[in-house]
Backbone as JSON, one array per atom type, in Angstrom:
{
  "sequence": "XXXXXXXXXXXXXXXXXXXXXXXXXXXXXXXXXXXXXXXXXXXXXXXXXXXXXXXXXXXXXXXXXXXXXXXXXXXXXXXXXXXXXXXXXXXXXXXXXXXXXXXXXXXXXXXXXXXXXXXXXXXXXXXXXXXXXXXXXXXXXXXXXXXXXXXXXXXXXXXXXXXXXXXXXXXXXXXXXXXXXXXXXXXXXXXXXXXXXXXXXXXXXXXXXXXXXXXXXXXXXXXXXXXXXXXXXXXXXXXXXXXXXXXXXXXXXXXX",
  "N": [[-135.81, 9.72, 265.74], [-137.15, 7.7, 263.59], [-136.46, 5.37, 261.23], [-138.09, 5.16, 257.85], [-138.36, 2.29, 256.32], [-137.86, -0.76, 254.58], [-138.31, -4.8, 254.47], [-137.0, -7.47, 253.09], [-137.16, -10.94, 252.69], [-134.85, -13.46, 254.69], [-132.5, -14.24, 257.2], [-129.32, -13.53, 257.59], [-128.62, -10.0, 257.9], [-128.88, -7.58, 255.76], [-128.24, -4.23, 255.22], [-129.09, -1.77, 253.38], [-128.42, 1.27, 251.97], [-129.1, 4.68, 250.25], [-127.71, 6.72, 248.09], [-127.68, 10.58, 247.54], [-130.62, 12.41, 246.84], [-131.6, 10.02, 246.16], [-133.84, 7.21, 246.72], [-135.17, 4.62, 249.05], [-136.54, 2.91, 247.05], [-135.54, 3.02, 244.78], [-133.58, 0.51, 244.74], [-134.9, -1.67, 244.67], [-135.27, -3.59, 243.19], [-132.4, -5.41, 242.68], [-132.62, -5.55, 245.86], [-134.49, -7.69, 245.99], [-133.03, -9.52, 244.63], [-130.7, -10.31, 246.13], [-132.43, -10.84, 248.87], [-132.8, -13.71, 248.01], [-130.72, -15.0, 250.25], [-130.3, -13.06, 251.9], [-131.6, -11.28, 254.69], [-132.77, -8.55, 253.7], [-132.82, -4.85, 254.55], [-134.25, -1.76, 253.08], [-133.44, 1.34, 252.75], [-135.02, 4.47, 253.57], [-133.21, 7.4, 253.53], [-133.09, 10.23, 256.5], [-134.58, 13.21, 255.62], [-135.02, 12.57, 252.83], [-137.19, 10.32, 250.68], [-139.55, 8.83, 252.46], [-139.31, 9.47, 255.01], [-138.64, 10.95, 257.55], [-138.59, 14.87, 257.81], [-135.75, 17.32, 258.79], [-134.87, 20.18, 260.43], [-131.95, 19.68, 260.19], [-129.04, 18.11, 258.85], [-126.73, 15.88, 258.6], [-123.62, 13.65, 258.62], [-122.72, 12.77, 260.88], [-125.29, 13.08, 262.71], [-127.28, 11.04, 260.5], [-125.84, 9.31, 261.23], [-126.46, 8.3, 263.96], [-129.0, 7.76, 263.54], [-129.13, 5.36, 262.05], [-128.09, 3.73, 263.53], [-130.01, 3.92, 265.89], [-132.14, 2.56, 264.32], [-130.82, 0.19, 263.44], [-131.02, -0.66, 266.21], [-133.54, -0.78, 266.82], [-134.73, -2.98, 264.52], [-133.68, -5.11, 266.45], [-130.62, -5.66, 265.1], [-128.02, -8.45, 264.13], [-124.33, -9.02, 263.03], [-124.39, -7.68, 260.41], [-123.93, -6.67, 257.32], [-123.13, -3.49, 255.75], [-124.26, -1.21, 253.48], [-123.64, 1.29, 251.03], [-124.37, 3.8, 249.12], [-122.6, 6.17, 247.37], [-123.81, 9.3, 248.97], [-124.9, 7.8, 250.83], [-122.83, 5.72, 250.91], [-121.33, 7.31, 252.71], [-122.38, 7.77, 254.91], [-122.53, 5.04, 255.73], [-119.68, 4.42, 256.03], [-118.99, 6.69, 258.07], [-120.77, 5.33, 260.38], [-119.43, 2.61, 260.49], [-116.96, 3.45, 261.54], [-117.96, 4.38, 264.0], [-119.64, 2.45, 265.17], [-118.15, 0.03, 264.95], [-118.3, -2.74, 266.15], [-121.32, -3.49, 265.81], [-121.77, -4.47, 262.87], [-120.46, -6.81, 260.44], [-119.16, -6.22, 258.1], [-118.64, -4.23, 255.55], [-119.81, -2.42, 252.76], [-119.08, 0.11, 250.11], [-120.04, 1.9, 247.15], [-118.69, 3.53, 244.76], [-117.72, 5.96, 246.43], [-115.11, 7.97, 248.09], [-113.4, 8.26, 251.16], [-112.41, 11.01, 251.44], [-112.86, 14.84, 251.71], [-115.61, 15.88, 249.5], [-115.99, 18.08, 246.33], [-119.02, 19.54, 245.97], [-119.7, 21.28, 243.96], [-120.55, 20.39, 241.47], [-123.07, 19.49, 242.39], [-124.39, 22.2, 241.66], [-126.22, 22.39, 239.33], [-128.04, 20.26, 239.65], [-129.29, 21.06, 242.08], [-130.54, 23.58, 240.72], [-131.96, 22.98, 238.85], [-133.63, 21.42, 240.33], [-134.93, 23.35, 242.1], [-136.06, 24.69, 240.19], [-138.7, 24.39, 238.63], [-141.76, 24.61, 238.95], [-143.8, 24.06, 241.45], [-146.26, 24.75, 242.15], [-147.39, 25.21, 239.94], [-147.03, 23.21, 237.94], [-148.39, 20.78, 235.59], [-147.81, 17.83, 234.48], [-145.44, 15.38, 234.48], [-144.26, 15.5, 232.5], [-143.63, 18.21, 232.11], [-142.78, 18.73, 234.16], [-140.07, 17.88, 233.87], [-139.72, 19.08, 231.8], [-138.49, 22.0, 232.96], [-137.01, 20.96, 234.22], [-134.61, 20.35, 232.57], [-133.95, 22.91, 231.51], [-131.19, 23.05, 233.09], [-130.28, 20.64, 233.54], [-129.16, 18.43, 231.46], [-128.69, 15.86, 230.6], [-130.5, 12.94, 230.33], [-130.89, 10.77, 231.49], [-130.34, 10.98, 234.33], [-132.29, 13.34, 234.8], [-134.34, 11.57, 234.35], [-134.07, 10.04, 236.84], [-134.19, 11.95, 239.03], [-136.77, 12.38, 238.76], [-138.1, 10.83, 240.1], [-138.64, 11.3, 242.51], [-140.82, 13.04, 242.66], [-144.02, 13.08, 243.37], [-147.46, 12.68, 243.62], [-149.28, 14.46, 245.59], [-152.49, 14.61, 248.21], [-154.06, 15.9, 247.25], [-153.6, 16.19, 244.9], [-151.97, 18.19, 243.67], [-148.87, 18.19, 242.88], [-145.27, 17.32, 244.7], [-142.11, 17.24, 246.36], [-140.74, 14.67, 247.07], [-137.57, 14.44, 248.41], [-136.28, 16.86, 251.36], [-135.88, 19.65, 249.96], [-135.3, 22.13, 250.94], [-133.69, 21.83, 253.07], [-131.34, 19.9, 251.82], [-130.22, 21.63, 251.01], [-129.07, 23.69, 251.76], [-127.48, 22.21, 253.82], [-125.58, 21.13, 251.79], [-122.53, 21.32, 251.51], [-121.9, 20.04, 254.05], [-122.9, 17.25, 253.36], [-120.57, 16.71, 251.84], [-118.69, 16.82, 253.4], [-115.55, 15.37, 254.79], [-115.25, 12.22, 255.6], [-113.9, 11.47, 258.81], [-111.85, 9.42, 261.4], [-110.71, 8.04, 264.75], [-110.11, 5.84, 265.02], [-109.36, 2.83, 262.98], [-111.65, 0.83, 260.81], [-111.59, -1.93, 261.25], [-112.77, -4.62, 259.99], [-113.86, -6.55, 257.44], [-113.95, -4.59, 254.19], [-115.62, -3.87, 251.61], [-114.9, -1.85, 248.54], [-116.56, -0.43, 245.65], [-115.61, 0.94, 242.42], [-116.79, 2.88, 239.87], [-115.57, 2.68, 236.83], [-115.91, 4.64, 234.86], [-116.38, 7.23, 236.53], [-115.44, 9.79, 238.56], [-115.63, 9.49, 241.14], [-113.83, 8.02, 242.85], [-110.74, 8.02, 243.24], [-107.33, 6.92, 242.06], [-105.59, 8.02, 244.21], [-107.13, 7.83, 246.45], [-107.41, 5.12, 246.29], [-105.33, 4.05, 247.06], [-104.44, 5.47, 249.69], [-106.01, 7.46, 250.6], [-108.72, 5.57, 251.19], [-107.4, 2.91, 252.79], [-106.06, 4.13, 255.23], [-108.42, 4.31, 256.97], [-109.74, 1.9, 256.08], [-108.33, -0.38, 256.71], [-108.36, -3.36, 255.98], [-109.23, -3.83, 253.27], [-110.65, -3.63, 249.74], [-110.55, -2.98, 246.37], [-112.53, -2.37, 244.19], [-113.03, -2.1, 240.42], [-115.72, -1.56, 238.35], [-115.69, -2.02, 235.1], [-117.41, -0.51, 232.7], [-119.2, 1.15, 234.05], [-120.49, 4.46, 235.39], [-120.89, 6.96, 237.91], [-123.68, 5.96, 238.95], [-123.15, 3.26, 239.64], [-125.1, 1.21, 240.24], [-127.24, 1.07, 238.98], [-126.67, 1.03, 236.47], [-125.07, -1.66, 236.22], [-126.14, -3.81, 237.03], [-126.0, -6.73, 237.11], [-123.22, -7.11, 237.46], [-122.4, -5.49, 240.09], [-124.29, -7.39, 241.92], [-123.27, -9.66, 241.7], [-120.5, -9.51, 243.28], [-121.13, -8.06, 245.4], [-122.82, -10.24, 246.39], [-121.22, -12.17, 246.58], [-119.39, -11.25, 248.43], [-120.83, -10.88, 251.19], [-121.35, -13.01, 252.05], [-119.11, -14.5, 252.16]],
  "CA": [[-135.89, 9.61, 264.28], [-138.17, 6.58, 262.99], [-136.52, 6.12, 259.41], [-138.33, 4.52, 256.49], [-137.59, 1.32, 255.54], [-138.94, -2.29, 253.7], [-137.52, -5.36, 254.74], [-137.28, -8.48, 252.48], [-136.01, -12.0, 252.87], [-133.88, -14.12, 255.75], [-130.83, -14.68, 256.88], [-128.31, -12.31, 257.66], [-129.3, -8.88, 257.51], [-127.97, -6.84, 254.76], [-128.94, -2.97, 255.02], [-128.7, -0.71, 251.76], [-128.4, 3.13, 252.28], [-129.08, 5.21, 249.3], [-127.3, 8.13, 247.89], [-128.06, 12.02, 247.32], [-131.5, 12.34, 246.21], [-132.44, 8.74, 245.95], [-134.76, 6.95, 248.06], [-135.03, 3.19, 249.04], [-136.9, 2.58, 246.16], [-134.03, 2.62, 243.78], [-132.83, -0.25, 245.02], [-135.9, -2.96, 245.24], [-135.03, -5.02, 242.3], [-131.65, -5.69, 243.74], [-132.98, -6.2, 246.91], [-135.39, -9.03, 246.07], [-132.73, -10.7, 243.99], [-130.4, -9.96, 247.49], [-133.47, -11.62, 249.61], [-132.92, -15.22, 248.65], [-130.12, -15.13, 250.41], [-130.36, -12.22, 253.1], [-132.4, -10.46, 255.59], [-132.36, -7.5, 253.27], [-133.45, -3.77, 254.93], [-133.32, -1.24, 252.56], [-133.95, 2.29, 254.21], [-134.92, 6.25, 253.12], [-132.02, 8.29, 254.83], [-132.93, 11.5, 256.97], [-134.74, 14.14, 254.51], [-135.22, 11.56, 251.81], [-137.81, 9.39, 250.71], [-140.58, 8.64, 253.33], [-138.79, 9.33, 256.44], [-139.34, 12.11, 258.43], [-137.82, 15.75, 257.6], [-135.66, 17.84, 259.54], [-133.84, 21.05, 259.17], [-130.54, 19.03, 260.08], [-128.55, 17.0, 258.07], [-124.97, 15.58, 258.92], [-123.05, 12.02, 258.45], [-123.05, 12.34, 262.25], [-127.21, 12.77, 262.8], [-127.47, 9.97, 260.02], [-124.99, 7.75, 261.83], [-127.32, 7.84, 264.95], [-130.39, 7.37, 262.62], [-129.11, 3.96, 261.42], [-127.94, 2.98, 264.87], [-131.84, 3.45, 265.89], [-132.77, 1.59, 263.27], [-129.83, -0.89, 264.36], [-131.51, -0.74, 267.61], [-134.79, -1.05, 266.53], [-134.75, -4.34, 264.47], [-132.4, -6.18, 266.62], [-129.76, -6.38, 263.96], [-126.61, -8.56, 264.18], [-124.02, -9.56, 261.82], [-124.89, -6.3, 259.54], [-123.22, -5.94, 256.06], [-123.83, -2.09, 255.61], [-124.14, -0.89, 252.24], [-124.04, 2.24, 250.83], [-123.88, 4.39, 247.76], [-122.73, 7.83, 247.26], [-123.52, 9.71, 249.87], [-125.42, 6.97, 251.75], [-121.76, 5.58, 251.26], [-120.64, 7.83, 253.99], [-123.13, 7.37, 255.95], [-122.12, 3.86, 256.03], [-118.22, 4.89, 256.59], [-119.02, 6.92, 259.7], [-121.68, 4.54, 261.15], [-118.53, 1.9, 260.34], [-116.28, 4.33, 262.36], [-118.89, 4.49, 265.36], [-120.14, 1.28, 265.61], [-117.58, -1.2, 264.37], [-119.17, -4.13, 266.45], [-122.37, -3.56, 265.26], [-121.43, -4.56, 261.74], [-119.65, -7.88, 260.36], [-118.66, -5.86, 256.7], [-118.98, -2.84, 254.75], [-119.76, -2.21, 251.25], [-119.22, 1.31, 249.8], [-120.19, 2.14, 246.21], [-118.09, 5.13, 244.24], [-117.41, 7.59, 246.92], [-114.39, 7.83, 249.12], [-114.04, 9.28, 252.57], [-112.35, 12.78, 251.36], [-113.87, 15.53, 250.93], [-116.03, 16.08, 247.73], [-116.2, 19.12, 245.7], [-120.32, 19.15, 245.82], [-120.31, 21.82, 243.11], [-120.78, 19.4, 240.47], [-124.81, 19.49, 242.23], [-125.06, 23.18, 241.53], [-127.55, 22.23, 238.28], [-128.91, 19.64, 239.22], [-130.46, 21.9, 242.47], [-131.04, 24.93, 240.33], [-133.06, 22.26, 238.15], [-135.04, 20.73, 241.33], [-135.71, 24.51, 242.27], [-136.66, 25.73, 238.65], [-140.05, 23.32, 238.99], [-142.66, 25.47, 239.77], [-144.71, 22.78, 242.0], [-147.68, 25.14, 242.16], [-148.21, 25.07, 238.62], [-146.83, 22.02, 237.27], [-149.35, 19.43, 235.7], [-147.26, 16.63, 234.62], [-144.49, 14.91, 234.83], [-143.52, 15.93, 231.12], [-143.57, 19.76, 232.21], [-141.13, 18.94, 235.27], [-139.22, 17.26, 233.05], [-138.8, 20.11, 230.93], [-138.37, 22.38, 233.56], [-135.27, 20.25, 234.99], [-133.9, 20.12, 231.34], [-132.84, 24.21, 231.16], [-130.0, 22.93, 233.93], [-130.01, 19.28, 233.63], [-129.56, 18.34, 229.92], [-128.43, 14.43, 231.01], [-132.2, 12.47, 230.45], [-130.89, 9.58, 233.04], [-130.08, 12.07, 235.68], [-133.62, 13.85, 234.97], [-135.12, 10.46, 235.04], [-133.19, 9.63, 238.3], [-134.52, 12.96, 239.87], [-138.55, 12.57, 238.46], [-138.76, 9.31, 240.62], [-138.86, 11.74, 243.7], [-142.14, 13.74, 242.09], [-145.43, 12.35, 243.86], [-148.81, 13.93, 243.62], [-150.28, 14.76, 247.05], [-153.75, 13.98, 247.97], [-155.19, 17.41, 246.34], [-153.61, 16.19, 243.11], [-150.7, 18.4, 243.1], [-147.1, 17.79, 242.6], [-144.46, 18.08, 245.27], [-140.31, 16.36, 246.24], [-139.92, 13.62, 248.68], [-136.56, 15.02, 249.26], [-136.62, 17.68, 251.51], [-134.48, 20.25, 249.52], [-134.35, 23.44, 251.64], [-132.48, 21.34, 254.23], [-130.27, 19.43, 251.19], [-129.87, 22.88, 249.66], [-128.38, 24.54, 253.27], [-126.36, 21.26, 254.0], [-124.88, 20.63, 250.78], [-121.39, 20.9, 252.14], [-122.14, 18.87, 254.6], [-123.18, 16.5, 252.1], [-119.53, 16.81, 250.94], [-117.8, 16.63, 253.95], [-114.47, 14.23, 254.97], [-115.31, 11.02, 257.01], [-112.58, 10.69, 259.53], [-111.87, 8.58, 262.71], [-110.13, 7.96, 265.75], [-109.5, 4.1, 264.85], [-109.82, 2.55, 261.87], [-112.32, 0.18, 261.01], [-110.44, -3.28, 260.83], [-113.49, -5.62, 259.47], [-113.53, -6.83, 255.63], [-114.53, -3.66, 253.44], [-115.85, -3.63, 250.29], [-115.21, -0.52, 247.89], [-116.52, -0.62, 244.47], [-115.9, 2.37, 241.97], [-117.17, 3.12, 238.5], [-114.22, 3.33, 235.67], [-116.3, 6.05, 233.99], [-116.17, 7.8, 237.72], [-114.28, 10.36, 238.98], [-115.49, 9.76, 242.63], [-112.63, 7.45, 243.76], [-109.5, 8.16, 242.39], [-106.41, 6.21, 242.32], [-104.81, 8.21, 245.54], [-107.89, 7.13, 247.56], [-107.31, 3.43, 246.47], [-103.55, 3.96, 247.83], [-103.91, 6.11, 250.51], [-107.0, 7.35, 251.57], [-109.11, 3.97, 251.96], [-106.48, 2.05, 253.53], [-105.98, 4.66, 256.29], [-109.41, 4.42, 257.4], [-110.01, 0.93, 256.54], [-106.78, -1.6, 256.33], [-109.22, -4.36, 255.47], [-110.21, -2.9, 252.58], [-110.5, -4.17, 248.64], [-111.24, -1.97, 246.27], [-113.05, -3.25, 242.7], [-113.63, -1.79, 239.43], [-116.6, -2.04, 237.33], [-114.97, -0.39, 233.98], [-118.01, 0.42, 231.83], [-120.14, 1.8, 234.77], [-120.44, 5.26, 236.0], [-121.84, 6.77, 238.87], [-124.39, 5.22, 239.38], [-122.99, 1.76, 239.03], [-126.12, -0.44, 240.58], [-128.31, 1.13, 237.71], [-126.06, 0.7, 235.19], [-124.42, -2.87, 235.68], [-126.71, -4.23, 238.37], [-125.5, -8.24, 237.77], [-122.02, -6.92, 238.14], [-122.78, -5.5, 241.31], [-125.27, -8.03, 242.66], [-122.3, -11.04, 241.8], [-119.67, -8.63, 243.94], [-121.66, -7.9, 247.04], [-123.31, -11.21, 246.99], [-119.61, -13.33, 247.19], [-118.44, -10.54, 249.23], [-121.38, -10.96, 251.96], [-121.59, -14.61, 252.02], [-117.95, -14.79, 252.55]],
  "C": [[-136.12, 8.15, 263.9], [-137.73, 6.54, 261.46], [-137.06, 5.03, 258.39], [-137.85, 3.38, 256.55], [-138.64, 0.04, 254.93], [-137.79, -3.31, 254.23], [-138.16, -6.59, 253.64], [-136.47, -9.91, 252.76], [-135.8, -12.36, 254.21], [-133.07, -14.42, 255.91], [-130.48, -13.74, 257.44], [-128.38, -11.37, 257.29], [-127.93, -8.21, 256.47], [-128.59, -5.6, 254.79], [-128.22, -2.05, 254.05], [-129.29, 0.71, 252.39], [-128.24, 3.91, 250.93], [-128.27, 6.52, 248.98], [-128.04, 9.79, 248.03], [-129.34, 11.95, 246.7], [-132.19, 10.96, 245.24], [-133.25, 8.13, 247.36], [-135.11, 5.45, 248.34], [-135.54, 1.94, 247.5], [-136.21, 1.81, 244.98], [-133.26, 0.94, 243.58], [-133.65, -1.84, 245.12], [-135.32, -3.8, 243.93], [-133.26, -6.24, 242.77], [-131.72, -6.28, 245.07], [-133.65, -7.57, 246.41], [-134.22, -9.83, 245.64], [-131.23, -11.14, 246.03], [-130.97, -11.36, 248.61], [-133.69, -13.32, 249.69], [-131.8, -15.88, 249.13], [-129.81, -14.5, 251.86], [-131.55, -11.48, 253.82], [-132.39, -9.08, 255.02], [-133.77, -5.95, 254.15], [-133.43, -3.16, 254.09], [-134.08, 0.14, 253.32], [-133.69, 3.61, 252.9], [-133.84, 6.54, 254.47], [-133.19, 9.91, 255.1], [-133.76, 12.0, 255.95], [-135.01, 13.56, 252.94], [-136.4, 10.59, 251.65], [-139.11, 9.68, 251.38], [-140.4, 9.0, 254.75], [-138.6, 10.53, 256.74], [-137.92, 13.13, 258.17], [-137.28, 16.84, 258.33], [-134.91, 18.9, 259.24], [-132.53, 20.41, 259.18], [-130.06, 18.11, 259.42], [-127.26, 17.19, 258.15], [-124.65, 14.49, 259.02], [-123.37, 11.55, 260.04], [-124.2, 11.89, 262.71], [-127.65, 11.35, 261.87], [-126.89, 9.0, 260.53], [-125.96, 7.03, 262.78], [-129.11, 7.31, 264.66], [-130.02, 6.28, 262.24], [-128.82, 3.34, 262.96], [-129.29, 2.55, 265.89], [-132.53, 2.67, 265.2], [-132.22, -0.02, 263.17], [-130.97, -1.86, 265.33], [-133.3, -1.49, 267.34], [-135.5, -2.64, 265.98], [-133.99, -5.72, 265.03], [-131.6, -6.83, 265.48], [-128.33, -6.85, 264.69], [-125.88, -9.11, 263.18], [-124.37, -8.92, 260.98], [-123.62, -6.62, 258.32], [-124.26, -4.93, 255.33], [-123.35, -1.99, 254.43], [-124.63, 0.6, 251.81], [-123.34, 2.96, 249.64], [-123.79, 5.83, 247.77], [-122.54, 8.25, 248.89], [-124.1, 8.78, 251.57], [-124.24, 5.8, 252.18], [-120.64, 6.24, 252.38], [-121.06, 7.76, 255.09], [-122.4, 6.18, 256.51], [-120.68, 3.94, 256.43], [-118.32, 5.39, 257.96], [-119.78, 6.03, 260.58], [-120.4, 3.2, 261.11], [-117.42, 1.98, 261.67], [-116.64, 4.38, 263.6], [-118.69, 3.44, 265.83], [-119.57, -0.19, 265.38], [-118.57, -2.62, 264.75], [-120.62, -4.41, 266.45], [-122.59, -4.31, 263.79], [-120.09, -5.6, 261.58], [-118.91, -6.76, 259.2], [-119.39, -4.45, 255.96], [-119.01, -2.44, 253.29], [-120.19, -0.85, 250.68], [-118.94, 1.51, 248.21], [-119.93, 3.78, 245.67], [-118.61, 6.22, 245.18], [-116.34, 6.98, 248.02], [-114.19, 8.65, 250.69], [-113.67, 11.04, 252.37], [-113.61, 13.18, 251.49], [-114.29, 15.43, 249.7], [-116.38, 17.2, 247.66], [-118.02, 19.16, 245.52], [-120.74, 20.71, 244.61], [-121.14, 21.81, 241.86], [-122.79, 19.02, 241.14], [-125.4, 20.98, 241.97], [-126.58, 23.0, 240.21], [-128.11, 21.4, 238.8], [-130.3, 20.26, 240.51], [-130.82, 23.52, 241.72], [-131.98, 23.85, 239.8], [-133.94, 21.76, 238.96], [-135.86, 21.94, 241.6], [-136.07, 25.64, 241.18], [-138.51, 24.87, 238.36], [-140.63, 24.22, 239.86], [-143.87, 24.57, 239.8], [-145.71, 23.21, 241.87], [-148.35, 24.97, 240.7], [-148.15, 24.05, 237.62], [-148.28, 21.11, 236.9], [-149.33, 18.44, 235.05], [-146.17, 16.31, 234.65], [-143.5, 15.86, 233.79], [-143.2, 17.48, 231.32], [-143.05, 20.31, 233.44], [-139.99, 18.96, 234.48], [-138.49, 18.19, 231.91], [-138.12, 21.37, 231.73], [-136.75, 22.03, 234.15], [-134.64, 20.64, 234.01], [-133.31, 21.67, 230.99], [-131.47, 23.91, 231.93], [-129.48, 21.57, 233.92], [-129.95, 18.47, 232.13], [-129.3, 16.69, 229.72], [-130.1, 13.88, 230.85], [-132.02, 11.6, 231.49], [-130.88, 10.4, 234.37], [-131.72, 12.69, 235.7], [-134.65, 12.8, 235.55], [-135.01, 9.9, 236.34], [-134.28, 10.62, 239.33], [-136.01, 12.92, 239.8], [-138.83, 11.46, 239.31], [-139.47, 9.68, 242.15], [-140.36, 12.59, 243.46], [-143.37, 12.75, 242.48], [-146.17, 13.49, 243.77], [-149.55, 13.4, 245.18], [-151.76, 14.63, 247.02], [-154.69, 14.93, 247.55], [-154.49, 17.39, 244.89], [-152.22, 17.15, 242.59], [-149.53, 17.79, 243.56], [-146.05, 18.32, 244.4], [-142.96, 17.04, 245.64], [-140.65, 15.8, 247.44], [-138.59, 14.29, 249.16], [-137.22, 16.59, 250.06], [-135.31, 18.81, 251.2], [-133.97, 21.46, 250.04], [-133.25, 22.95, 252.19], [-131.24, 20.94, 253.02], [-129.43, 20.57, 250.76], [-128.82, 23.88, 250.93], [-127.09, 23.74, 253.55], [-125.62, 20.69, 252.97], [-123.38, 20.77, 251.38], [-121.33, 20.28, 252.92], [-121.86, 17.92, 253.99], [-121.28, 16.14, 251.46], [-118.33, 16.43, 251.96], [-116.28, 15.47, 254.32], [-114.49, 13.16, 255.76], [-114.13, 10.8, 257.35], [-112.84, 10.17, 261.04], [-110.83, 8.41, 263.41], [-109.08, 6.9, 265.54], [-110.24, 3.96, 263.65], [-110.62, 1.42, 261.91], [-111.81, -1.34, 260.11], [-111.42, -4.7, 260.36], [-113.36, -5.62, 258.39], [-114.4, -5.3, 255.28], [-114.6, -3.42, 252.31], [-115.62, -2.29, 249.35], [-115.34, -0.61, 246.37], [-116.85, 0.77, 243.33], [-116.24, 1.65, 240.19], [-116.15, 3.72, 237.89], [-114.59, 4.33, 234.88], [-116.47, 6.85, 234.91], [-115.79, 8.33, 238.03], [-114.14, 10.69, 240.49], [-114.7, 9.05, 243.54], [-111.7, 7.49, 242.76], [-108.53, 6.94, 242.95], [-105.63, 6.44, 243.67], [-105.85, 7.96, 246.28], [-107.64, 5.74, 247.57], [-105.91, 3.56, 247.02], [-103.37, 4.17, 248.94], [-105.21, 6.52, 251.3], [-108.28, 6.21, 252.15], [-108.71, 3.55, 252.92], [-106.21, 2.57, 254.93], [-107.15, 4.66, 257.02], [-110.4, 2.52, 257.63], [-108.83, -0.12, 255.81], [-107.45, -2.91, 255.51], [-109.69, -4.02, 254.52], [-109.66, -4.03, 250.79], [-110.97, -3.27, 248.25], [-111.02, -2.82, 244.12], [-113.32, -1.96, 242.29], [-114.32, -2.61, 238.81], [-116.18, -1.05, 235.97], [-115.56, 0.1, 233.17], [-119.49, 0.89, 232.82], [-119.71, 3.36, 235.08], [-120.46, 5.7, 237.3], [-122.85, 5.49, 239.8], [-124.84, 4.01, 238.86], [-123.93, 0.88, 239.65], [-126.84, -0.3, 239.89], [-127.71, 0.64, 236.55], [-125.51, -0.9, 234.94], [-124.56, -3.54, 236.6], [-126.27, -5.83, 238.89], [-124.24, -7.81, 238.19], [-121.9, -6.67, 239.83], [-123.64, -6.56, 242.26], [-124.39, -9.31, 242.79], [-121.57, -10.38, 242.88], [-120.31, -8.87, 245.35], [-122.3, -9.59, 247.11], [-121.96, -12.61, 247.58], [-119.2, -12.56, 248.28], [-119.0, -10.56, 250.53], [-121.62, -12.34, 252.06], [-120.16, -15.16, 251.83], [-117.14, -15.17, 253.99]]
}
């Protein structure tokens, strides 16, 4: 598994791992500002993006997909980054490979489990898009909107919509597989040994994906080294929403 990626900058590599239905993309403005400072990677995960689709998908298979990719650019001195579910990624690949990796930075999600019911709309809305007949964006867009009534979330999800070289429409993600492995997707990162390097965890105060008993209890058991920041008028998806906040954070916290 060959996965996707862009590299920008020098220095000390910094690799960004994207969440659930995002794709490296997401993340380039960040990166460049990142770049005059680090060796920034940023990477499509597995089934995502540009990078090659399989029916499998598991934190495990992604762990060994970044470790190739590890492998691949001779990386050392790694601060892994990851959001969502590309935040677990980065937890188990943490878990694996400790000495691969100086630091860890995980954006709103903790290692529990997650309830992944909370994506039932937004895949009834990816699979209410009838690709064959679609012919623009605006008539996905409405399409998403019987299940998805959020416009940022729609807009979030239209970024994955490319037109193929016969002009129609079709998903970078690949969603049978997301749509099979969604529990997966949800599952509990746990480990043997904990991972005793500095670890970043930064949640969104409008969030309900790290709670207060993960900052007490489940973090700390997994990583002792651990800090754990609020951003208090972000959500989710706190690098869209309050990107200097985040970009001051990880940049003291990797250059530490």
């Amino acid at each position: 598994m060959q996965l996707h990626h862009r590299e920008l900058g020098e220095g000390n590599p910094l690799v960004i791992l994207h969440g659930l239905f995002g794709t490296s993309d997401n993340w380039q403005t960040l990166a460049k500002r990142w770049a005059e400072t680090h060796r920034v990677i940023v990477v499509d995960l597995r089934n995502h993006g540009r990078s090659p689709q399989t029916a499998e998908h598991s934190y495990e298979l992604m762990s060994q997909d970044v470790l190739a990719l590890f492998d691949q650019l001779q990386l050392q001195h790694v601060t892994l980054l990851g959001h969502s579910m590309g935040g677990k990624v980065a937890m188990r690949f943490a878990l694996d490979h400790p000495a691969r990796l100086d630091r860890v930075v995980i954006l709103d999600i903790a290692p529990r489990l997650s309830d992944m019911q909370h994506q039932d709309d937004i895949l009834a809305g990816l699979h209410a898009v009838d690709l064959a007949s679609v012919q623009s964006r605006q008539q996905a867009d409405e399409a998403l909107a019987q299940h998805i009534p959020q416009v940022g979330v729609r807009q979030f999800l239209l970024k994955n919509l490319y037109r193929r070289e016969d002009n129609s429409f079709a998903w970078r993600p690949n969603l049978a597989a997301l749509t099979t492995h969604m529990p997966a997707i949800g599952a509990e990162i746990t480990g043997p040994t904990p991972f005793l390097k500095p670890a970043l965890f930064v949640r969104g105060g409008k969030s309900n994906y790290v709670t207060t008993e993960d900052k007490l209890y489940g973090i700390p058991a997994l990583f002792p080294n651990s800090q754990v920041e609020t951003i208090v008028d972000a959500g989710h998806w706190l690098h869209a929403e309050e990107p200097d906040q985040i970009y001051t954070l990880v940049e003291a916290f990797a250059t530490s």
